[in-house]
Coordinates of C-alpha atoms in Angstrom, one line a residue:
M1 CA 6.5 4.3 -10.3
K2 CA 9.6 2.2 -9.9
K3 CA 9.2 -1.5 -10.2
L4 CA 10.0 -3.1 -6.8
L5 CA 12.2 -6.1 -6.5
P6 CA 10.0 -9.2 -6.1
V7 CA 11.0 -10.5 -2.8
F8 CA 8.3 -13.1 -1.7
F9 CA 8.0 -16.6 -2.9
L10 CA 5.1 -18.8 -1.8
L11 CA 5.9 -22.4 -0.9
G12 CA 2.9 -23.3 1.2
L13 CA -0.7 -22.4 1.9
F14 CA -1.7 -18.8 2.1
F15 CA -3.8 -18.5 5.3
W16 CA -2.7 -21.4 7.5
L17 CA -1.2 -20.4 10.8
L18 CA 2.0 -21.4 12.5
P19 CA 2.5 -22.2 16.2
T20 CA 4.7 -19.8 18.2
T21 CA 7.4 -20.3 20.9
V22 CA 7.2 -18.0 23.9
S23 CA 9.5 -18.0 26.9
A24 CA 7.8 -18.8 30.2
G25 CA 7.1 -15.7 32.3
E26 CA 7.4 -13.2 29.4
P27 CA 4.4 -10.9 28.9
P28 CA 2.7 -11.5 25.6
L29 CA 3.3 -9.2 22.7
N30 CA 0.1 -7.9 21.1
G31 CA -0.3 -5.5 18.2
Q32 CA 1.3 -4.6 14.9
W33 CA 4.8 -3.5 14.1
K34 CA 5.7 -1.6 10.9
G35 CA 9.0 -0.7 9.2
P36 CA 10.6 0.0 5.9
L37 CA 12.8 -2.6 4.2
K38 CA 15.3 -1.2 1.7
V39 CA 15.5 -3.3 -1.5
P40 CA 17.2 -2.6 -4.8
G41 CA 15.1 0.0 -6.6
G42 CA 13.2 1.3 -3.6
Q43 CA 11.8 0.1 -0.3
L44 CA 8.9 -2.0 0.9
T45 CA 6.8 -1.5 4.0
L46 CA 6.5 -4.6 6.1
I47 CA 3.9 -5.1 8.9
I48 CA 4.1 -7.9 11.4
T49 CA 0.9 -8.7 13.4
L50 CA 1.1 -10.6 16.7
V51 CA -2.1 -11.7 18.5
P52 CA -1.9 -13.8 21.7
L53 CA -4.4 -16.6 21.8
S54 CA -6.1 -18.2 24.8
N55 CA -4.1 -21.5 24.4
G56 CA -0.8 -19.6 24.9
A57 CA 0.2 -19.6 21.3
Y58 CA 0.2 -16.6 18.8
Y59 CA -1.5 -15.7 15.6
A60 CA 1.4 -14.2 13.6
A61 CA 1.3 -12.8 10.1
L62 CA 3.2 -10.6 7.6
D63 CA 1.7 -7.9 5.4
A64 CA 3.4 -6.2 2.5
P65 CA 0.7 -3.6 1.3
Q66 CA 2.7 -2.5 -1.8
Q67 CA 2.8 -6.0 -3.1
R68 CA -0.9 -6.6 -2.1
I69 CA 0.2 -9.4 0.2
S70 CA -1.9 -9.9 3.3
R71 CA -1.7 -12.1 6.3
M72 CA 1.1 -14.4 5.2
P73 CA 1.7 -16.9 8.1
A74 CA 4.7 -16.3 10.3
E75 CA 6.4 -18.1 13.3
V76 CA 7.7 -16.1 16.3
A77 CA 10.2 -17.3 18.8
L78 CA 10.6 -15.0 21.8
K79 CA 13.3 -15.6 24.5
G80 CA 13.9 -12.7 26.8
T81 CA 14.5 -9.8 24.5
D82 CA 15.6 -11.9 21.6
I83 CA 13.0 -12.3 18.9
T84 CA 13.0 -14.3 15.7
I85 CA 10.2 -14.0 13.1
S86 CA 10.3 -16.6 10.4
I87 CA 8.2 -16.4 7.3
E88 CA 8.7 -19.9 5.8
Q89 CA 6.5 -19.2 2.7
A90 CA 8.7 -16.2 1.8
G91 CA 12.0 -17.9 2.7
S92 CA 12.6 -14.9 5.0
K93 CA 13.6 -14.3 8.6
F94 CA 13.9 -11.4 11.0
V95 CA 16.3 -11.7 13.9
G96 CA 16.6 -8.9 16.4
K97 CA 15.9 -7.5 19.9
V98 CA 12.7 -6.3 21.5
K99 CA 13.4 -2.8 22.8
D100 CA 11.7 0.0 24.7
G101 CA 9.1 -2.2 26.4
G102 CA 8.0 -3.9 23.2
T103 CA 7.5 -0.7 21.1
T104 CA 10.4 -1.5 18.8
F105 CA 11.9 -4.6 17.2
Q106 CA 15.4 -3.9 15.9
G107 CA 17.5 -6.4 13.9
T108 CA 18.3 -7.9 10.5
W109 CA 16.0 -9.1 7.7
T110 CA 17.4 -11.9 5.6
Q111 CA 15.9 -13.6 2.4
P112 CA 17.5 -15.1 -0.7
G113 CA 19.8 -12.5 -2.2
L114 CA 19.2 -9.8 0.4
T115 CA 20.3 -9.1 4.0
A116 CA 19.3 -5.7 5.4
P117 CA 18.8 -3.9 8.7
L118 CA 15.2 -3.5 9.7
T119 CA 13.5 -1.6 12.5
L120 CA 9.8 -2.3 13.2
T121 CA 7.8 0.1 15.4
R122 CA 4.6 -0.6 17.1
L123 CA 1.7 1.0 15.2
T124 CA -0.6 1.3 18.2
A125 CA 1.6 3.8 19.9
A126 CA 0.9 6.4 17.2
K127 CA -2.8 5.6 17.1
Q128 CA -3.1 6.1 20.9
S129 CA -1.6 9.6 20.7
V130 CA -4.2 10.6 18.1
A131 CA -7.0 8.9 20.0
A132 CA -6.0 10.6 23.2
S133 CA -6.5 14.0 21.7
K134 CA -9.9 13.2 20.2
P135 CA -12.2 11.1 22.5
R136 CA -14.7 8.8 20.9
L137 CA -18.0 10.5 20.5
T138 CA -21.2 8.7 21.7
P139 CA -22.7 7.1 18.7
P140 CA -26.3 7.9 17.7
Y141 CA -27.5 4.4 18.6
R142 CA -27.5 1.9 21.5
E143 CA -24.3 -0.1 22.1
E144 CA -23.6 -2.8 24.6
E145 CA -21.1 -5.5 25.5
V146 CA -22.8 -8.9 25.4
K147 CA -22.1 -12.5 26.0
F148 CA -24.1 -15.5 24.6
F149 CA -23.7 -19.2 25.1
N150 CA -23.2 -21.9 22.5
P151 CA -24.6 -25.1 24.1
K152 CA -23.3 -27.4 21.3
A153 CA -19.7 -26.3 21.9
D154 CA -20.2 -25.5 25.6
I155 CA -18.5 -22.1 25.3
A156 CA -19.4 -18.5 25.8
L157 CA -18.8 -16.0 23.1
A158 CA -18.4 -12.2 23.7
G159 CA -19.2 -9.4 21.4
T160 CA -20.8 -6.0 20.8
L161 CA -24.5 -5.5 20.0
T162 CA -25.5 -2.2 18.4
I163 CA -29.2 -1.3 18.0
P164 CA -30.6 1.7 16.2
A165 CA -32.3 4.6 18.0
G166 CA -36.1 4.5 18.1
P167 CA -38.8 2.0 19.3
G168 CA -38.1 -0.8 16.8
P169 CA -38.3 -3.6 16.3
F170 CA -35.4 -3.7 13.9
P171 CA -34.0 -6.2 11.4
A172 CA -30.6 -7.5 12.5
V173 CA -27.5 -9.2 11.2
V174 CA -24.8 -11.3 12.7
L175 CA -21.3 -10.7 11.3
L176 CA -19.2 -13.8 10.6
S177 CA -15.5 -13.4 10.0
D178 CA -13.0 -15.0 7.5
N179 CA -10.6 -17.7 8.5
G180 CA -7.8 -16.9 11.0
P181 CA -8.4 -15.7 14.5
Q182 CA -10.3 -12.4 14.4
N183 CA -11.6 -10.1 17.1
R184 CA -15.1 -8.6 16.8
D185 CA -13.9 -5.6 14.7
V186 CA -11.7 -7.6 12.4
E187 CA -8.8 -5.2 12.8
Q188 CA -6.1 -5.0 10.2
Q189 CA -3.6 -2.2 10.6
D190 CA -5.6 1.0 10.5
Y191 CA -8.8 -0.7 9.2
R192 CA -11.6 -2.2 11.3
M193 CA -13.7 -4.0 8.7
F194 CA -16.6 -5.2 10.9
G195 CA -16.5 -2.1 13.1
A196 CA -17.1 0.0 10.1
L197 CA -19.8 -2.3 8.8
A198 CA -21.6 -2.4 12.1
D199 CA -21.5 1.4 12.4
H200 CA -22.9 2.0 8.9
F201 CA -25.7 -0.5 9.3
T202 CA -26.8 0.6 12.8
R203 CA -26.9 4.3 11.9
R204 CA -29.3 3.3 9.1
G205 CA -31.8 1.1 11.0
I206 CA -30.2 -2.4 11.1
A207 CA -29.1 -3.9 14.4
V208 CA -25.7 -5.7 14.3
L209 CA -24.1 -8.4 16.5
R210 CA -20.4 -8.9 16.0
F211 CA -18.3 -11.1 18.3
D212 CA -14.7 -12.3 19.0
D213 CA -13.8 -15.6 17.3
R214 CA -13.3 -18.7 19.5
G215 CA -10.2 -18.3 21.6
V216 CA -9.8 -14.6 20.7
G217 CA -10.5 -11.6 23.0
K218 CA -13.2 -12.4 25.5
S219 CA -14.5 -15.5 23.8
Q220 CA -13.9 -19.0 25.1
G221 CA -12.9 -22.0 23.0
S222 CA -10.0 -22.9 20.8
H223 CA -9.4 -21.4 17.4
F224 CA -6.9 -24.1 16.3
S225 CA -9.2 -27.1 16.9
T226 CA -12.2 -25.6 15.1
T227 CA -13.3 -26.4 11.6
T228 CA -15.6 -24.5 9.2
V229 CA -18.6 -26.7 10.1
D230 CA -18.0 -26.3 13.8
L231 CA -18.5 -22.5 13.4
V232 CA -22.1 -23.0 12.2
S233 CA -23.2 -23.5 15.9
D234 CA -21.6 -20.2 16.8
A235 CA -23.7 -18.4 14.1
Q236 CA -26.9 -20.3 15.3
A237 CA -26.2 -19.4 19.0
A238 CA -25.9 -15.7 18.0
M239 CA -29.2 -15.8 16.1
V240 CA -30.9 -17.5 19.1
Y241 CA -29.6 -14.8 21.4
L242 CA -30.9 -12.0 19.1
R243 CA -34.4 -13.6 19.0
A244 CA -34.7 -13.0 22.7
K245 CA -34.0 -9.2 22.4
P246 CA -37.2 -7.1 22.5
L247 CA -35.9 -4.5 20.0
I248 CA -35.1 -7.1 17.3
D249 CA -37.6 -8.1 14.7
Q250 CA -37.5 -11.9 14.9
R251 CA -38.7 -12.3 11.3
Y252 CA -35.6 -10.6 9.9
I253 CA -32.4 -11.8 11.5
G254 CA -29.8 -12.5 8.9
L255 CA -26.2 -13.5 8.5
V256 CA -23.4 -11.5 6.8
G257 CA -20.3 -13.6 6.3
H258 CA -16.9 -12.7 4.9
G259 CA -14.8 -15.4 3.2
E260 CA -15.0 -18.5 5.3
G261 CA -17.7 -16.7 7.3
A262 CA -19.9 -16.6 4.2
N263 CA -19.7 -20.3 3.9
V264 CA -20.6 -20.7 7.6
A265 CA -23.6 -18.5 6.9
L266 CA -24.7 -20.6 4.0
L267 CA -24.2 -23.8 5.9
A268 CA -26.4 -22.4 8.7
A269 CA -29.1 -21.4 6.2
A270 CA -29.1 -25.0 4.9
E271 CA -30.0 -26.3 8.4
Q272 CA -33.4 -25.9 10.0
Q273 CA -32.4 -26.1 13.7
P274 CA -31.8 -24.4 16.1
A275 CA -32.0 -21.2 14.1
T276 CA -32.2 -20.4 10.4
P277 CA -31.3 -16.9 9.0
A278 CA -34.0 -14.9 7.2
F279 CA -31.4 -13.9 4.6
V280 CA -27.6 -14.3 3.9
V281 CA -25.1 -11.8 2.5
S282 CA -22.0 -13.6 1.2
L283 CA -18.9 -11.4 1.0
S284 CA -16.4 -13.4 -1.1
G285 CA -17.6 -16.8 -0.1
Y286 CA -15.8 -19.8 -1.4
G287 CA -17.5 -21.6 -4.3
V288 CA -15.0 -24.4 -5.0
P289 CA -13.1 -26.9 -2.8
G290 CA -10.5 -25.4 -0.5
R291 CA -7.6 -27.0 -2.2
D292 CA -8.6 -25.2 -5.5
V293 CA -9.0 -21.8 -3.7
I294 CA -5.5 -22.1 -2.2
M295 CA -4.1 -23.1 -5.7
R296 CA -5.6 -19.9 -7.2
Q297 CA -4.3 -17.8 -4.3
Q298 CA -0.8 -19.1 -4.9
L299 CA -1.0 -18.4 -8.6
E300 CA -2.2 -14.8 -8.1
I301 CA 0.4 -13.9 -5.5
M302 CA 3.2 -15.4 -7.5
R303 CA 2.1 -13.5 -10.6
L304 CA 2.1 -10.2 -8.6
I305 CA 5.5 -10.7 -7.1
G306 CA 7.1 -11.4 -10.5
S307 CA 7.9 -15.1 -10.1
N308 CA 9.3 -16.7 -13.3
P309 CA 7.5 -19.7 -14.9
A310 CA 10.0 -22.2 -13.5
Q311 CA 9.3 -20.9 -9.9
V312 CA 5.6 -21.0 -10.4
K313 CA 5.7 -24.6 -11.8
A314 CA 7.9 -25.8 -8.9
A315 CA 5.8 -24.2 -6.2
L316 CA 2.5 -25.6 -7.7
E317 CA 4.0 -29.1 -8.0
L318 CA 5.1 -28.9 -4.3
H319 CA 1.7 -27.6 -3.3
K320 CA 0.0 -30.5 -5.1
E321 CA 2.4 -33.0 -3.6
M322 CA 1.7 -31.9 0.0
V323 CA -2.0 -31.7 -0.5
E324 CA -2.1 -35.3 -1.8
I325 CA 0.1 -36.5 1.1
I326 CA -2.3 -34.9 3.6
R327 CA -5.4 -36.2 1.9
Q328 CA -4.1 -39.8 1.4
T329 CA -2.5 -40.1 4.9
P330 CA -5.2 -40.1 7.6
N331 CA -2.8 -40.8 10.4
D332 CA -1.5 -37.4 11.6
N333 CA 1.9 -38.6 12.8
Q334 CA 2.6 -40.3 9.5
A335 CA 1.3 -37.3 7.5
R336 CA 3.4 -34.9 9.5
G337 CA 6.6 -36.9 8.9
K338 CA 6.0 -37.0 5.2
V339 CA 5.1 -33.3 4.9
A340 CA 8.1 -32.2 7.0
A341 CA 10.4 -34.4 4.9
T342 CA 8.9 -33.0 1.7
L343 CA 9.4 -29.4 2.9
R344 CA 13.0 -29.9 3.8
F345 CA 13.8 -31.8 0.6
N346 CA 12.5 -28.8 -1.4
N347 CA 14.1 -26.2 0.9
T348 CA 17.4 -27.5 2.3
D349 CA 17.9 -24.4 4.5
M350 CA 14.7 -25.0 6.4
D351 CA 15.1 -25.7 10.1
P352 CA 13.9 -29.2 11.0
H353 CA 11.8 -27.8 13.9
M354 CA 10.1 -25.3 11.6
A355 CA 9.4 -28.0 9.0
R356 CA 7.8 -30.1 11.8
A357 CA 5.8 -27.2 13.1
R358 CA 4.6 -26.4 9.6
A359 CA 3.6 -30.0 9.1
V360 CA 1.6 -30.0 12.4
Q361 CA -0.4 -27.0 11.2
L362 CA -1.0 -28.4 7.7
T363 CA -2.6 -31.5 9.3
S364 CA -4.7 -29.7 11.8
P365 CA -8.5 -30.4 11.9
W366 CA -9.2 -27.1 10.2
S367 CA -6.6 -27.7 7.4
R368 CA -7.8 -31.2 6.7
Y369 CA -11.4 -30.1 6.6
F370 CA -10.7 -27.1 4.4
L371 CA -8.8 -29.1 1.8
D372 CA -11.9 -31.3 1.1
F373 CA -14.6 -28.8 1.9
D374 CA -17.1 -28.6 -1.0
P375 CA -19.0 -25.3 -0.5
T376 CA -21.8 -26.3 -2.9
R377 CA -22.8 -29.6 -1.3
S378 CA -25.8 -28.3 0.8
L379 CA -26.7 -25.2 -1.1
A380 CA -29.9 -26.8 -2.5
D381 CA -31.3 -26.8 1.0
V382 CA -30.9 -23.0 1.3
K383 CA -34.4 -21.4 0.9
C384 CA -33.8 -17.8 2.1
P385 CA -32.7 -14.8 -0.1
V386 CA -29.0 -14.6 -0.7
L387 CA -26.8 -11.7 -1.9
L388 CA -23.5 -12.8 -3.4
L389 CA -20.8 -10.2 -3.6
G390 CA -17.2 -10.4 -4.8
G391 CA -14.4 -7.9 -5.6
S392 CA -12.6 -7.7 -8.9
N393 CA -9.3 -7.1 -7.1
D394 CA -9.8 -10.0 -4.7
L395 CA -6.6 -12.1 -4.7
Q396 CA -7.8 -14.6 -2.1
V397 CA -11.2 -15.5 -3.4
D398 CA -11.5 -14.8 -7.1
P399 CA -15.1 -13.9 -8.0
H400 CA -14.9 -15.5 -11.5
Q401 CA -13.9 -18.8 -9.9
N402 CA -16.2 -18.8 -6.9
M403 CA -19.4 -16.8 -7.5
A404 CA -20.8 -18.9 -10.4
P405 CA -20.8 -22.3 -8.5
L406 CA -22.5 -20.7 -5.5
K407 CA -25.2 -19.1 -7.7
S408 CA -25.8 -22.4 -9.5
G409 CA -26.0 -24.4 -6.3
L410 CA -28.5 -22.0 -4.7
K411 CA -31.3 -23.2 -7.0
N412 CA -34.0 -23.0 -4.4
A413 CA -33.2 -19.5 -3.2
K414 CA -33.7 -16.0 -4.6
V415 CA -30.2 -15.0 -5.4
K416 CA -28.6 -11.7 -6.5
S417 CA -24.9 -11.7 -7.4
T418 CA -22.8 -8.6 -8.0
K419 CA -19.1 -8.2 -8.8
L420 CA -17.8 -4.9 -7.4
S421 CA -15.1 -3.2 -9.6
G422 CA -11.8 -2.2 -7.9
I423 CA -12.7 -3.9 -4.5
N424 CA -10.2 -6.2 -2.8
H425 CA -10.8 -9.1 -0.4
W426 CA -11.2 -6.7 2.6
Y427 CA -13.8 -4.7 0.7
Q428 CA -11.6 -1.7 0.4
P429 CA -11.7 0.4 -2.8
E430 CA -8.4 1.2 -4.7
M431 CA -5.9 3.2 -2.6
K432 CA -6.4 6.3 -4.8
D433 CA -10.0 6.4 -3.5
W434 CA -9.1 6.3 0.2
P435 CA -9.8 9.5 2.2
V436 CA -6.9 11.5 3.6
V437 CA -6.9 11.8 7.4
N438 CA -4.2 13.8 9.2
G439 CA -2.2 14.0 6.0
E440 CA -2.3 10.2 5.4
Q441 CA -4.6 8.0 3.3
Q442 CA -6.7 5.8 5.5
P443 CA -8.4 2.5 4.3
V444 CA -12.2 2.5 4.3
F445 CA -14.9 0.0 3.6
S446 CA -16.1 0.5 0.1
P447 CA -19.1 2.9 0.0
K448 CA -20.4 1.1 -3.0
A449 CA -20.3 -2.2 -1.2
L450 CA -22.1 -0.7 1.8
D451 CA -24.8 0.8 -0.4
T452 CA -25.3 -2.5 -2.2
M453 CA -25.7 -4.5 1.0
R454 CA -27.9 -2.0 2.7
E455 CA -30.3 -1.5 -0.2
W456 CA -30.6 -5.3 -0.7
I457 CA -31.3 -5.9 3.0
F458 CA -34.0 -3.2 3.1
A459 CA -35.6 -4.7 0.0
S460 CA -35.7 -8.0 1.8
T461 CA -37.1 -6.7 5.1
E462 CA -39.6 -4.3 6.5
R463 CA -38.7 -1.8 9.2
P464 CA -39.8 1.3 11.0
Q465 CA -37.8 4.5 10.6
P466 CA -35.2 4.9 13.3
A467 CA -35.4 8.0 15.4
P468 CA -32.3 10.1 16.1
T469 CA -31.0 10.1 19.7
T470 CA -28.3 11.9 21.7
G471 CA -26.4 11.3 24.9
G472 CA -26.7 8.0 26.8
S473 CA -28.4 6.0 24.2
T474 CA -27.6 2.7 25.9
A475 CA -30.2 3.3 28.5
E476 CA -33.1 3.8 26.2
K477 CA -36.0 1.4 26.4
S478 CA -38.4 0.2 23.8
S479 CA -41.7 2.0 23.7
G480 CA -43.3 -0.9 21.9
P481 CA -43.0 -2.2 18.3
A482 CA -44.1 0.1 15.5
K483 CA -46.5 -1.2 12.9
L484 CA -44.6 -2.5 9.9
T485 CA -46.0 -1.6 6.5
K486 CA -44.7 -1.4 3.0
K487 CA -45.5 2.3 3.0
A488 CA -43.5 2.8 6.2
T489 CA -40.6 0.9 4.7
K490 CA -40.5 3.0 1.6
S491 CA -40.7 6.2 3.7
A492 CA -37.8 5.0 5.8
Q493 CA -35.7 4.0 2.8
A494 CA -36.3 7.4 1.2
S495 CA -34.9 9.1 4.2
R496 CA -31.5 7.3 4.1

């Protein structure tokens, strides 16, 4: 395979988001746009994601799957049909026109040493044509749209609850997403991480509640003003809601968290009120302070894109300088001025407004909290069983760096830790192992990861065997709880 030209150069923090400018009266863009960028030696597939948030801003990000780069923050300016997408971390910009009712972005991509035409086409248009020819089948379990209230934050959160067929009661899990605004399915291109996880668990006897993050989809609240510790109350509210459901076994309500969501789950497990999980599954949870996680992310990405030692050294020195400015300057206005000046000093081509917007984001409540967040601080208070999982191909949360501190800190809990070979941060296997659908490879949740989680949850709970059902399963009612015994549990597990 030809070696592709390394085109991306990280200068900032990998997951933090940028505010977006939108003209008044313009309908919001929502979805993903994909197109090929010709570079010396081949071409790269670029994917732009735009998600409108409840505060009028956008979540915007760039993906470059061939370089294993995911969700690099982007800034979008939309004025009429003119669109500008700026990726400050990559020193890159797309300037073009919105055409055909938003289905196409046509313009020019520029970056150091390269200027090329680029056409981006909405991905959802192709998906809809396939979906229209093949309606979604009724799943063999109960599925309902739900809302639950978080009294601490005074907001309502919306999601989907799936419950296995049969009389129950069933063990249940709440799914908690990684940082960045996510909907209940955690959609990324053709991959629905939480949708796939919920379907797998529910078909095998585990109820699942997944919900839109604050300020996303049908959930209230603001994503940008929320810190990691704030999200603990969302997890607790979800568990309180499940406790009131007659088909849910109140003894076995657990949390399954991904990335930041895993740390939210562990923080909730360390608290006793208002709800404590019966077990926790950590999917790539952070085990070191946020500033160290980001440093590692930057090193890994720069290694992959072929940066030379001088570039790596310069980027890391800039990273350290900005982190220290933010940590040592509690006044936001002063910190933003210093950060913006530092960014422009190190990148003279950067627009002053972009530098200021970047500085505002880097001093947000979430960013400040994450830089100093120590994931191990309260782990000694966790008493429930914990499963720690990590992927060997995870560039965002390295299992070598993060799993050991978590396991060491969970000294009062029964812990199992497993590093899964060939798995990335999104728990997908290597691309060669993806199934082929309609002639194209489609990303899937790792079957090995699913098996590991399911078996561990069954070993930590008791449950009756779910009965198959057909047709309108959402209308089924409970016929009373079945007697839970170890013998019944083994029989159910043997039937999986």
